[in-house]
Amino acid sequence: MILAANWKMHMGPDETRRFAKRFSELVDPKPDRQIVFFPPAVSVEAAATAFAGRPDVRIGVQDVYWEPKGAFTGATSVALARAAGATVTLIGHSERRHVFGETVEDTHQKVVAACEGGLRPFLCVGETLAQREAGETEAVVSAQLHAALRGVRASLLVDLAVAYEPVWAIGTGRNATPDDAAHVHRVLRGLMAGLGIVESAPILYGGSVNPGNARQLLARPEIDGALVGGASLDPEVWAKVIAEADAAGGAGAPSGA
Ligand code: PEP
């Protein structure tokens, strides 16, 4: 089971340290449950230091650029992310795609750079409301997955995690039903198998997960974890999401590296 917190553009270094202290009072490590924090880039080092005593916690960046170094103002390379303490990166989050215009070709280059440089990629896919209403959900997630992973050796993707995040559910308070999410997860699992990706690669659900719906979603064997935005910003609320996930039984795939 993986429970990943996407802090988006919240939480500076001081808030990160305060959060980590309170979080460690509230949540004990548990075998087979991995917690991942994606703070803003300026707080990655603070998070890595503050959670250094927690073997169950990984720190990630919210985005990464594929070039190794150079004149790319505002960008973070894989090596810079690792130097700050990150071991994971989000790729293709819907806000990167829809607010910043990230293309599927960009996600492909980022996956390759992350895998080659030793950052675990969490590839996000998901349809907009218009695409869902037009019956295009499966075609959209399939196109996003294939474009990001095409031509990448399966052996390079051993640490891949995928997050199904319907765009209409992110930050809206409207989550996919467990049945709808489980259906798309089965579709993704089939597509990943076709690409030779190991069956243990986790598939997370993201989109308005909170303490009230986490247990039902995570009780589905197709759902190996959650990627959570709003409900991960307060340690008390985040601890409740984790407690609900624990109560769901952790039926999903191993959390991997
Ligand atoms: C996200 O940022 O990936 C996300 C799922 O946000 P929220 O939980 O707020 O919908």
Short mmCIF file of C-alpha atoms and ligand atoms in Angstrom, two decimals:
data_model
loop_
_atom_site.label_atom_id
_atom_site.label_comp_id
_atom_site.label_asym_id
_atom_site.label_seq_id
_atom_site.Cartn_x
_atom_site.Cartn_y
_atom_site.Cartn_z
CA MET A 1 0.00 0.00 0.00
CA ILE A 2 1.34 3.43 -0.96
CA LEU A 3 -0.11 6.64 0.46
CA ALA A 4 1.28 9.63 -1.38
CA ALA A 5 0.80 13.26 -0.39
CA ASN A 6 0.96 15.85 -3.17
CA TRP A 7 1.45 19.17 -1.43
CA LYS A 8 1.31 21.16 -4.68
CA MET A 9 2.30 24.83 -4.07
CA HIS A 10 1.91 24.66 -0.28
CA MET A 11 4.25 24.10 2.67
CA GLY A 12 7.55 25.94 2.95
CA PRO A 13 10.53 24.45 4.81
CA ASP A 14 9.36 25.54 8.30
CA GLU A 15 5.82 24.23 7.78
CA THR A 16 7.33 21.02 6.43
CA ARG A 17 9.42 20.53 9.58
CA ARG A 18 6.40 21.23 11.82
CA PHE A 19 4.27 18.82 9.81
CA ALA A 20 6.91 16.07 10.04
CA LYS A 21 7.14 16.42 13.82
CA ARG A 22 3.38 16.17 14.32
CA PHE A 23 3.04 13.41 11.73
CA SER A 24 5.57 11.26 13.56
CA GLU A 25 3.56 11.69 16.77
CA LEU A 26 0.41 10.55 14.99
CA VAL A 27 1.51 7.78 12.61
CA ASP A 28 3.77 4.82 13.35
CA PRO A 29 5.57 3.00 10.56
CA LYS A 30 3.83 -0.15 9.40
CA PRO A 31 5.21 -2.99 7.26
CA ASP A 32 3.89 -2.98 3.68
CA ARG A 33 2.74 0.62 3.95
CA GLN A 34 4.86 3.30 2.30
CA ILE A 35 4.21 7.00 2.73
CA VAL A 36 5.46 9.40 0.06
CA PHE A 37 5.55 13.19 0.39
CA PHE A 38 5.78 15.43 -2.66
CA PRO A 39 6.57 18.87 -1.20
CA PRO A 40 7.37 21.89 -3.36
CA ALA A 41 10.97 21.76 -4.60
CA VAL A 42 12.14 24.37 -2.07
CA SER A 43 11.04 22.08 0.80
CA VAL A 44 12.41 18.77 -0.47
CA GLU A 45 15.63 18.99 1.52
CA ALA A 46 13.77 20.00 4.70
CA ALA A 47 11.39 17.06 4.22
CA ALA A 48 14.21 14.59 3.56
CA THR A 49 15.99 15.72 6.72
CA ALA A 50 12.87 15.84 8.88
CA PHE A 51 11.76 12.33 7.85
CA ALA A 52 15.26 10.82 7.85
CA GLY A 53 14.40 8.61 10.84
CA ARG A 54 11.36 7.12 9.11
CA PRO A 55 12.24 4.11 6.95
CA ASP A 56 8.63 4.01 5.71
CA VAL A 57 8.76 7.53 4.22
CA ARG A 58 10.02 8.55 0.79
CA ILE A 59 10.35 12.10 -0.48
CA GLY A 60 9.62 13.08 -4.05
CA VAL A 61 9.56 16.06 -6.38
CA GLN A 62 6.35 17.14 -8.11
CA ASP A 63 8.00 17.42 -11.50
CA VAL A 64 11.39 16.88 -13.09
CA TYR A 65 13.11 18.01 -16.28
CA TRP A 66 14.91 15.57 -18.56
CA GLU A 67 18.04 17.60 -19.34
CA PRO A 68 20.92 16.88 -16.94
CA LYS A 69 21.94 20.52 -16.44
CA GLY A 70 22.09 23.91 -18.13
CA ALA A 71 20.12 27.03 -18.92
CA PHE A 72 16.60 25.82 -18.02
CA THR A 73 15.31 28.45 -15.62
CA GLY A 74 12.87 27.11 -13.07
CA ALA A 75 13.48 23.46 -13.89
CA THR A 76 14.77 20.68 -11.61
CA SER A 77 16.94 17.90 -13.03
CA VAL A 78 16.90 14.33 -11.77
CA ALA A 79 20.37 14.80 -10.26
CA LEU A 80 19.35 18.01 -8.44
CA ALA A 81 16.24 16.32 -7.07
CA ARG A 82 18.31 13.41 -5.82
CA ALA A 83 20.91 15.72 -4.30
CA ALA A 84 18.14 17.38 -2.26
CA GLY A 85 16.98 13.98 -0.98
CA ALA A 86 14.23 12.98 -3.41
CA THR A 87 13.95 9.37 -4.56
CA VAL A 88 10.60 9.66 -6.35
CA THR A 89 9.00 12.03 -8.86
CA LEU A 90 5.50 12.73 -10.07
CA ILE A 91 5.25 12.85 -13.85
CA GLY A 92 2.33 14.15 -15.88
CA HIS A 93 0.18 15.36 -13.01
CA SER A 94 -2.98 16.86 -14.50
CA GLU A 95 -1.99 20.34 -13.31
CA ARG A 96 1.29 20.01 -15.23
CA ARG A 97 -0.63 18.90 -18.31
CA HIS A 98 -3.56 21.32 -18.11
CA VAL A 99 -2.10 24.41 -16.39
CA PHE A 100 1.45 24.28 -17.76
CA GLY A 101 0.78 22.65 -21.12
CA GLU A 102 2.92 19.57 -20.59
CA THR A 103 2.63 17.23 -23.57
CA VAL A 104 2.67 13.44 -23.74
CA GLU A 105 6.10 13.70 -25.40
CA ASP A 106 7.30 15.62 -22.32
CA THR A 107 6.01 12.87 -20.03
CA HIS A 108 7.89 10.32 -22.12
CA GLN A 109 11.20 12.19 -21.81
CA LYS A 110 10.63 12.66 -18.08
CA VAL A 111 9.92 8.96 -17.50
CA VAL A 112 13.10 8.00 -19.34
CA ALA A 113 15.23 10.57 -17.47
CA ALA A 114 13.77 9.56 -14.09
CA CYS A 115 14.30 5.84 -14.66
CA GLU A 116 17.81 6.28 -16.04
CA GLY A 117 18.76 8.66 -13.23
CA GLY A 118 17.35 6.59 -10.37
CA LEU A 119 14.16 8.46 -9.43
CA ARG A 120 11.05 6.31 -9.11
CA PRO A 121 8.42 7.68 -11.52
CA PHE A 122 4.79 8.05 -10.44
CA LEU A 123 3.12 8.54 -13.82
CA CYS A 124 -0.28 10.25 -13.55
CA VAL A 125 -3.01 9.65 -16.13
CA GLY A 126 -6.66 10.62 -16.21
CA GLU A 127 -9.50 11.94 -18.31
CA THR A 128 -11.33 15.28 -18.19
CA LEU A 129 -15.05 15.46 -17.47
CA ALA A 130 -15.82 16.10 -21.16
CA GLN A 131 -13.77 13.05 -22.14
CA ARG A 132 -15.54 10.90 -19.53
CA GLU A 133 -18.96 12.07 -20.70
CA ALA A 134 -17.98 11.30 -24.30
CA GLY A 135 -17.08 7.73 -23.26
CA GLU A 136 -13.39 8.32 -23.94
CA THR A 137 -11.90 7.44 -20.54
CA GLU A 138 -10.21 4.20 -21.62
CA ALA A 139 -8.89 5.69 -24.86
CA VAL A 140 -7.47 8.71 -23.02
CA VAL A 141 -5.65 6.81 -20.27
CA SER A 142 -4.41 4.30 -22.82
CA ALA A 143 -3.02 7.05 -25.05
CA GLN A 144 -1.36 8.80 -22.08
CA LEU A 145 0.17 5.57 -20.79
CA HIS A 146 1.43 4.42 -24.19
CA ALA A 147 2.84 7.80 -25.14
CA ALA A 148 4.74 8.08 -21.85
CA LEU A 149 6.11 4.54 -21.91
CA ARG A 150 6.48 3.77 -25.62
CA GLY A 151 9.83 2.28 -26.50
CA VAL A 152 11.06 2.28 -22.89
CA ARG A 153 12.57 -1.10 -22.00
CA ALA A 154 10.40 -2.93 -19.45
CA SER A 155 13.57 -3.60 -17.43
CA LEU A 156 13.95 0.17 -16.98
CA LEU A 157 10.38 0.43 -15.67
CA VAL A 158 10.68 -2.03 -12.77
CA ASP A 159 10.02 0.77 -10.26
CA LEU A 160 7.17 2.42 -12.17
CA ALA A 161 4.05 3.39 -10.27
CA VAL A 162 0.96 4.72 -12.06
CA ALA A 163 -1.67 7.02 -10.56
CA TYR A 164 -5.15 7.12 -12.07
CA GLU A 165 -6.35 10.64 -11.41
CA PRO A 166 -9.55 11.65 -13.20
CA VAL A 167 -9.14 15.39 -13.78
CA TRP A 168 -12.76 16.09 -12.78
CA ALA A 169 -12.08 14.56 -9.35
CA ILE A 170 -8.94 16.51 -8.46
CA GLY A 171 -9.56 19.18 -5.86
CA THR A 172 -13.29 19.16 -6.58
CA GLY A 173 -14.60 17.13 -3.65
CA ARG A 174 -16.04 14.71 -6.20
CA ASN A 175 -14.31 11.31 -6.20
CA ALA A 176 -14.69 8.42 -8.61
CA THR A 177 -16.81 5.62 -7.15
CA PRO A 178 -14.81 2.58 -6.02
CA ASP A 179 -16.41 0.62 -8.91
CA ASP A 180 -15.50 3.23 -11.52
CA ALA A 181 -11.94 3.58 -10.21
CA ALA A 182 -11.48 -0.20 -9.97
CA HIS A 183 -12.67 -0.58 -13.57
CA VAL A 184 -10.11 1.92 -14.90
CA HIS A 185 -7.42 0.30 -12.74
CA ARG A 186 -8.20 -3.07 -14.38
CA VAL A 187 -7.93 -1.45 -17.79
CA LEU A 188 -4.58 0.10 -16.84
CA ARG A 189 -3.31 -3.21 -15.44
CA GLY A 190 -4.13 -4.89 -18.75
CA LEU A 191 -2.39 -2.16 -20.74
CA MET A 192 0.66 -2.34 -18.48
CA ALA A 193 0.81 -6.12 -18.84
CA GLY A 194 0.81 -5.62 -22.61
CA LEU A 195 3.88 -3.40 -22.21
CA GLY A 196 5.66 -6.05 -20.12
CA ILE A 197 5.40 -4.07 -16.89
CA VAL A 198 5.65 -6.20 -13.77
CA GLU A 199 2.37 -7.12 -12.16
CA SER A 200 3.56 -5.74 -8.82
CA ALA A 201 3.81 -2.18 -10.22
CA PRO A 202 1.37 -0.26 -8.02
CA ILE A 203 -1.62 1.62 -9.46
CA LEU A 204 -2.81 4.42 -7.16
CA TYR A 205 -6.11 6.28 -7.26
CA GLY A 206 -6.14 10.07 -6.83
CA GLY A 207 -8.98 12.59 -6.80
CA SER A 208 -10.61 14.01 -3.67
CA VAL A 209 -9.55 11.13 -1.42
CA ASN A 210 -10.36 12.01 2.20
CA PRO A 211 -10.96 10.24 5.53
CA GLY A 212 -14.59 9.66 4.54
CA ASN A 213 -13.96 7.73 1.31
CA ALA A 214 -10.43 6.31 1.63
CA ARG A 215 -11.45 3.01 3.20
CA GLN A 216 -14.01 2.11 0.51
CA LEU A 217 -11.64 3.01 -2.32
CA LEU A 218 -8.62 1.27 -0.84
CA ALA A 219 -10.53 -1.86 0.07
CA ARG A 220 -10.68 -2.64 -3.66
CA PRO A 221 -7.91 -5.08 -4.57
CA GLU A 222 -7.32 -3.21 -7.85
CA ILE A 223 -6.37 -0.03 -5.94
CA ASP A 224 -2.86 -0.25 -4.50
CA GLY A 225 -2.74 3.13 -2.83
CA ALA A 226 -3.80 6.76 -3.03
CA LEU A 227 -2.34 10.03 -4.27
CA VAL A 228 -3.85 12.75 -2.15
CA GLY A 229 -3.75 16.54 -2.43
CA GLY A 230 -6.00 18.60 -0.14
CA ALA A 231 -6.42 15.97 2.58
CA SER A 232 -2.65 15.59 2.97
CA LEU A 233 -1.94 19.18 4.03
CA ASP A 234 -3.02 18.84 7.65
CA PRO A 235 -1.21 16.14 9.66
CA GLU A 236 -4.33 15.24 11.65
CA VAL A 237 -6.43 14.76 8.49
CA TRP A 238 -3.63 12.94 6.70
CA ALA A 239 -3.21 10.61 9.68
CA LYS A 240 -6.93 9.83 9.44
CA VAL A 241 -6.62 8.98 5.75
CA ILE A 242 -3.75 6.64 6.62
CA ALA A 243 -5.75 5.04 9.45
CA GLU A 244 -8.64 4.44 7.01
CA ALA A 245 -6.22 2.90 4.53
CA ASP A 246 -4.90 0.61 7.26
CA ALA A 247 -8.48 -0.36 8.12
CA ALA A 248 -9.11 -1.17 4.46
CA GLY A 249 -6.66 -3.98 4.87
CA GLY A 250 -3.89 -3.07 2.44
CA ALA A 251 -5.03 -5.65 -0.08
CA GLY A 252 -3.07 -4.05 -2.90
CA ALA A 253 0.27 -4.79 -4.50
CA PRO A 254 3.55 -4.42 -2.62
CA SER A 255 4.73 -0.84 -2.36
CA GLY A 256 8.06 -1.59 -4.05
CA ALA A 257 11.29 0.32 -3.55
C1 PEP B 1 -3.71 15.57 -6.50
O1 PEP B 1 -3.22 16.67 -6.34
O2 PEP B 1 -3.09 14.70 -7.11
C2 PEP B 1 -5.04 15.30 -5.95
C3 PEP B 1 -5.58 14.13 -6.14
O3 PEP B 1 -5.64 16.34 -5.25
P1 PEP B 1 -6.98 16.22 -4.34
O4 PEP B 1 -6.77 15.05 -3.41
O5 PEP B 1 -7.03 17.53 -3.61
O6 PEP B 1 -8.13 15.97 -5.24
#
